[in-house]
Coordinates of C-alpha atoms in Angstrom, one line a residue:
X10 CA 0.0 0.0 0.0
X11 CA 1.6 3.5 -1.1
X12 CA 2.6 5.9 1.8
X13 CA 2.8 9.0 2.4
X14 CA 6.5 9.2 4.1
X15 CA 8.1 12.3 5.2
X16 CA 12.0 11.4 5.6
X17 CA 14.3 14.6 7.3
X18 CA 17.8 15.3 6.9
X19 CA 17.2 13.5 3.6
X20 CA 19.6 15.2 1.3
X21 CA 23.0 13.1 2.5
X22 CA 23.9 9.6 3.6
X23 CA 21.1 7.1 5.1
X24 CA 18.1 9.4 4.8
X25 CA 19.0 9.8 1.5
X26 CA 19.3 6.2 0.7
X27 CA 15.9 5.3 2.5
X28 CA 14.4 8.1 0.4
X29 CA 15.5 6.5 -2.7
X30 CA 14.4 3.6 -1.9
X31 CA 11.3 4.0 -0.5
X32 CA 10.6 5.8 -3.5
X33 CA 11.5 2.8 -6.0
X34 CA 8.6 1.1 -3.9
X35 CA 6.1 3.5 -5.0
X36 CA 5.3 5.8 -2.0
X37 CA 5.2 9.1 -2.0
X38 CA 8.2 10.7 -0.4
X39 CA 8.8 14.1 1.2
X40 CA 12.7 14.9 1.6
X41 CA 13.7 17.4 4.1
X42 CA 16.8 19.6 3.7
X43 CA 18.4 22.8 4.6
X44 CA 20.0 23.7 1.2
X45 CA 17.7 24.7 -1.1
X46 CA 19.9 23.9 -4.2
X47 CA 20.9 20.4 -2.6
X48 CA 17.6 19.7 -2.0
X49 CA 15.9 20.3 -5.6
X50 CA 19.2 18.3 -6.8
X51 CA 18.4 15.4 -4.5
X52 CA 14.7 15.0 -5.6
X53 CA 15.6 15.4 -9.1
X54 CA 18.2 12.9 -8.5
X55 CA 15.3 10.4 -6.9
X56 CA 12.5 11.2 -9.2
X57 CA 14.9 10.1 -12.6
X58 CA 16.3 7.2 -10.2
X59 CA 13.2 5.8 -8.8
X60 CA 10.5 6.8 -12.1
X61 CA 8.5 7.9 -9.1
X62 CA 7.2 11.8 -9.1
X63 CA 6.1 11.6 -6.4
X64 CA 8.6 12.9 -4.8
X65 CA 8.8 17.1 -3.2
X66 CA 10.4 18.0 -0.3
X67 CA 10.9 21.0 2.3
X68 CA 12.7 23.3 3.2
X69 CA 14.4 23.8 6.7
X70 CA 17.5 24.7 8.8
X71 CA 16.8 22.2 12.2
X72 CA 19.3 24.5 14.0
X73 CA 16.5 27.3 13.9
X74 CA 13.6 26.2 15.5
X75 CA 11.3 28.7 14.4
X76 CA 12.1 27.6 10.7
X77 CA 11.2 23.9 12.4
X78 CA 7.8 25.5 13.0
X79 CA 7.2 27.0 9.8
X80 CA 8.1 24.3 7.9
X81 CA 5.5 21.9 10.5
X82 CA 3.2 24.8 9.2
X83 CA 3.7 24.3 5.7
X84 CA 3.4 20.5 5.8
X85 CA 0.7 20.3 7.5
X86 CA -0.8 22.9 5.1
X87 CA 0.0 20.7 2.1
X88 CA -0.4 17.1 2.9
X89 CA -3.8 15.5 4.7
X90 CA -2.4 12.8 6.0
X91 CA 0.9 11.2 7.4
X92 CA 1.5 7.8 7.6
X93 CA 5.5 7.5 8.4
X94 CA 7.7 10.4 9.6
X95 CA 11.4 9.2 10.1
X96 CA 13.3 11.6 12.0
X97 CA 16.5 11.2 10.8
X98 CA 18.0 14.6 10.6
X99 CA 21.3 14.6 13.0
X100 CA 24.9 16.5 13.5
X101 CA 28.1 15.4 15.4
X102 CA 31.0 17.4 14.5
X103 CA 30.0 21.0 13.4
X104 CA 32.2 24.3 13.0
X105 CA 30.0 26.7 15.0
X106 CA 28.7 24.2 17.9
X107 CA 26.4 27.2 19.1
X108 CA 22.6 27.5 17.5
X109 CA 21.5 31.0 17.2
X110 CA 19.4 30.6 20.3
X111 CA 22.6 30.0 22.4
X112 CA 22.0 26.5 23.1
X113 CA 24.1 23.7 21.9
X114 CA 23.4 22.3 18.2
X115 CA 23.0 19.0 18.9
X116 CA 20.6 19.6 21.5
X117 CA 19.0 21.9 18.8
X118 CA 19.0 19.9 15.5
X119 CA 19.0 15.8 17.0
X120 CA 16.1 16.6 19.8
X121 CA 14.3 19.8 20.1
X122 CA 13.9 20.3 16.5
X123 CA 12.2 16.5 16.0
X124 CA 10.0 16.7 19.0
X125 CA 8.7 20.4 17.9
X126 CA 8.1 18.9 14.5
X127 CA 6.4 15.8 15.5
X128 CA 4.3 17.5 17.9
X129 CA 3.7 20.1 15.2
X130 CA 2.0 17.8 12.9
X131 CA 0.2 15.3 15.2
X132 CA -2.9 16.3 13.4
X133 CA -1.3 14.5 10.1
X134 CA -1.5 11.3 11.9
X135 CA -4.7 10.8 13.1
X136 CA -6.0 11.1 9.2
X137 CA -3.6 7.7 8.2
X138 CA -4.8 4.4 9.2
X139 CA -1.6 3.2 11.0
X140 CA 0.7 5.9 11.4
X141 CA 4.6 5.4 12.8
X142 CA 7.3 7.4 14.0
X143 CA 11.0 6.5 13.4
X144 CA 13.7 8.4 15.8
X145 CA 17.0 7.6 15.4
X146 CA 18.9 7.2 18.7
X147 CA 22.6 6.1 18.5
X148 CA 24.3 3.5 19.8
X149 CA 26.6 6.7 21.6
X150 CA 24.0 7.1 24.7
X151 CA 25.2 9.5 27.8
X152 CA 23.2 10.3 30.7
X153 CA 22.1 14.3 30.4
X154 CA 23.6 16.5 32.3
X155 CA 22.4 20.1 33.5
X156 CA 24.9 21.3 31.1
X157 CA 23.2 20.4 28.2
X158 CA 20.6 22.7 28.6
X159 CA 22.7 25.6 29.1
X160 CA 23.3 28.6 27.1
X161 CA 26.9 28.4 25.8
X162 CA 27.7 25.0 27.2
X163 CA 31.5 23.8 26.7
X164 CA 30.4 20.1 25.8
X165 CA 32.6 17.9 23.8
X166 CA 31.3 16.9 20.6
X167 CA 30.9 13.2 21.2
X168 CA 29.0 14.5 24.8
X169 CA 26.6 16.7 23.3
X170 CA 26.1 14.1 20.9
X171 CA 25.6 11.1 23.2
X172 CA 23.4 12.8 25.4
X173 CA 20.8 14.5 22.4
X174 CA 20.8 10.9 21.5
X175 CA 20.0 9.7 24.8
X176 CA 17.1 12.5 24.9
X177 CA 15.6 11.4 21.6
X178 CA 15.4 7.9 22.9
X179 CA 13.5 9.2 26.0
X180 CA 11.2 11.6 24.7
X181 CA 10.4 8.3 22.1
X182 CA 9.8 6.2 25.1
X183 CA 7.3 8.9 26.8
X184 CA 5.9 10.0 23.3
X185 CA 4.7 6.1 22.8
X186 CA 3.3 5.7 26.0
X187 CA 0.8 8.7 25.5
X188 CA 0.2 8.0 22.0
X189 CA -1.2 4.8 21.9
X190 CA -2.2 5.1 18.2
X191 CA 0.9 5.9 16.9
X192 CA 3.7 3.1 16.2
X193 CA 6.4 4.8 17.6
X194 CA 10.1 3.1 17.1
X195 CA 13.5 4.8 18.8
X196 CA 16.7 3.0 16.2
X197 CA 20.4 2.7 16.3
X198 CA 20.5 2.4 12.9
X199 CA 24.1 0.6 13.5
X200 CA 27.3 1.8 14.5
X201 CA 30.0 4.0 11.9
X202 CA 28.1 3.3 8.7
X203 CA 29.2 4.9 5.8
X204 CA 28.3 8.0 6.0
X205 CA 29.1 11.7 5.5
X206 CA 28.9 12.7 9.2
X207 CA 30.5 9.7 10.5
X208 CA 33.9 9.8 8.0
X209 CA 34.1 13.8 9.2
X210 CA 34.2 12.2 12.8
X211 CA 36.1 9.5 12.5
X212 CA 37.5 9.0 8.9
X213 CA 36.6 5.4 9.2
X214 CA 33.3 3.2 8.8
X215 CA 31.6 -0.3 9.9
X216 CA 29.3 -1.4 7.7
X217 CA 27.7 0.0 4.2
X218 CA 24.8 2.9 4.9
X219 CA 22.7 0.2 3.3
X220 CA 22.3 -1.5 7.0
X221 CA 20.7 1.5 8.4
X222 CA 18.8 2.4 5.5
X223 CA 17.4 -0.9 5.3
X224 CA 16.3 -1.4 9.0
X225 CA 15.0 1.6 8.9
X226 CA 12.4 1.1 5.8
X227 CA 11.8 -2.4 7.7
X228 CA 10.4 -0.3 11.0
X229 CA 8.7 1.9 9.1
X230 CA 6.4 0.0 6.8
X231 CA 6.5 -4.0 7.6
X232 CA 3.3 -5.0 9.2
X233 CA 5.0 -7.2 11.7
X234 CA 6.4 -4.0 13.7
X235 CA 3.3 -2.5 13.8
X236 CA 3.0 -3.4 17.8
X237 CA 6.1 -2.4 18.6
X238 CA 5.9 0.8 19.6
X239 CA 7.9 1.9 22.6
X240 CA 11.0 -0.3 22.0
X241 CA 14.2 0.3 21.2
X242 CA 15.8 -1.6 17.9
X243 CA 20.1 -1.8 18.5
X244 CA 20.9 -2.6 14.9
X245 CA 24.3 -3.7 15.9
X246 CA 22.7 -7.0 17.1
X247 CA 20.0 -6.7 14.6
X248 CA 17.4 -7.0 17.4
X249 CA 15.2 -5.2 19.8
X250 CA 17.0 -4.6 23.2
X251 CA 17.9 -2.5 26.3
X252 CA 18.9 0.9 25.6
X253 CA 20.7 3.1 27.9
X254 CA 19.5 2.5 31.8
X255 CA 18.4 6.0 31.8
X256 CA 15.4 5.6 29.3
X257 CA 13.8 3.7 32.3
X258 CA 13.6 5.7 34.7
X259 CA 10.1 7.7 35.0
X260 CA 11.9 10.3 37.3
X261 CA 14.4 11.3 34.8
X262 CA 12.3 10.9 31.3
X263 CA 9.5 13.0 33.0
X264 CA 12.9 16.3 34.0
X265 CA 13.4 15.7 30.4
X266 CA 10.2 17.0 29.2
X267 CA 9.4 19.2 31.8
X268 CA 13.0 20.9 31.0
X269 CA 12.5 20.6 26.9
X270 CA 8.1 22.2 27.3
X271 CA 10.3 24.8 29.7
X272 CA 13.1 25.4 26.7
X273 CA 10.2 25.3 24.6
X274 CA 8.0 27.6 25.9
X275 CA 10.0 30.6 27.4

């Protein structure tokens, strides 16, 4: 059955892949990106790739979070429904680790931006008969401490990293439990794949980007995941599994939220 997917950070590495593909199975795909060039060259690219036209995308830098609302704005203004969202857009090593609201980017782009956008177009979801959500965790999970959320924090790039991982994977966890109707998935889509953002970080790789990109089409259309919302896939053992001991505790996944509607909010 065709889907309507919305894919971000789509323009580069796995989401690009699971774009592609998704769109040689005949859905209909919505890339995200925050270059408006790359982007038009990317869905060009998967349109003549794929033979699908079905294929548009949107425009958004996940860094600004009032450009995350207005692109929620415009989605939900153009589509009626949503069946998957896979919320893939992420950043590691960046040269300015600062977003222009003084918080760290990787709190900004790998968790505040996704849960503003998925909360943004929670009206999307109710109109598709069984909606999902895919967040990509990381195998790299840290417990969150109180400097993440502060202005101008000194982090290391592999902490801020861990621990906006860690907070995706939470807010997942809490975001399944109150919407029942919604499949929602937290993934490590597998450790060092080929990618863009991991040979800037580490000039080396694991495994092909086709592992993630595969699980990750898996999770979001098979019908045998479709009640397993609220678990955590580890794709370096290929199997659901613990994740970090924090995403159990009720005490610290409820500071989480309170702290990101604060953030949020003010």
């Amino acid at each position: 059955m065709k889907k309507t997917i919305l894919i971000t950070g789509s323009t580069d590495g796995i989401g690009k892949l699971t774009a592609l593909k998704l769109a040689k199975e005949g859905h209909e795909i919505y890339l995200h990106g925050r270059n408006a060039t790359k982007l038009e060259t990317v869905i060009s690219e998967i349109k003549s790739e794929s033979n699908n036209e079905s294929v548009k995308g949107f425009l958004a830098d996940f860094s600004d979070l009032e450009a995350v609302k207005k692109m929620a704005g415009e989605i939900s203004e153009k589509l009626s429904k949503l069946d998957v969202l896979i919320n893939n857009a992420g950043v590691l090593k960046v040269s300015k680790s600062i977003a222009e609201n003084g918080f760290d980017v990787r709190l900004v782009v790998n968790y505040l931006a996704p849960y503003l956008l998925t909360n943004g177009l929670l009206p999307l979801f109710n109109n598709s008969k069984n909606p999902r959500i895919i967040n990509l965790s990381s195998a790299a999970q840290a417990t969150i401490s109180s400097q993440f959320f502060e202005k101008n924090s000194s982090l290391s790039d592999n902490e801020a990293y861990a621990q906006s991982k860690l907070a995706i994977l939470l807010w997942s966890f809490d975001f399944a439990k109150k919407h029942h109707e919604i499949t929602t998935i937290a993934l490590n889509p597998g450790s060092l794949l080929n990618t863009k953002m991991v040979k800037e970080a580490y000039g080396k790789f694991w495994s092909s980007v086709d592992k993630g990109a595969d699980i990750i089409i898996d999770l979001a259309i098979d019908p045998k995941y479709a009640n397993s919302s609220g678990l955590y896939f580890d794709n370096d053992r290929g199997q659901f599994g613990e994740a970090h001991q924090d995403a159990y505790q009720d005490q610290k996944i409820e500071a989480l939220i309170s702290k990101t509607r604060g953030l949020l909010d003010s």
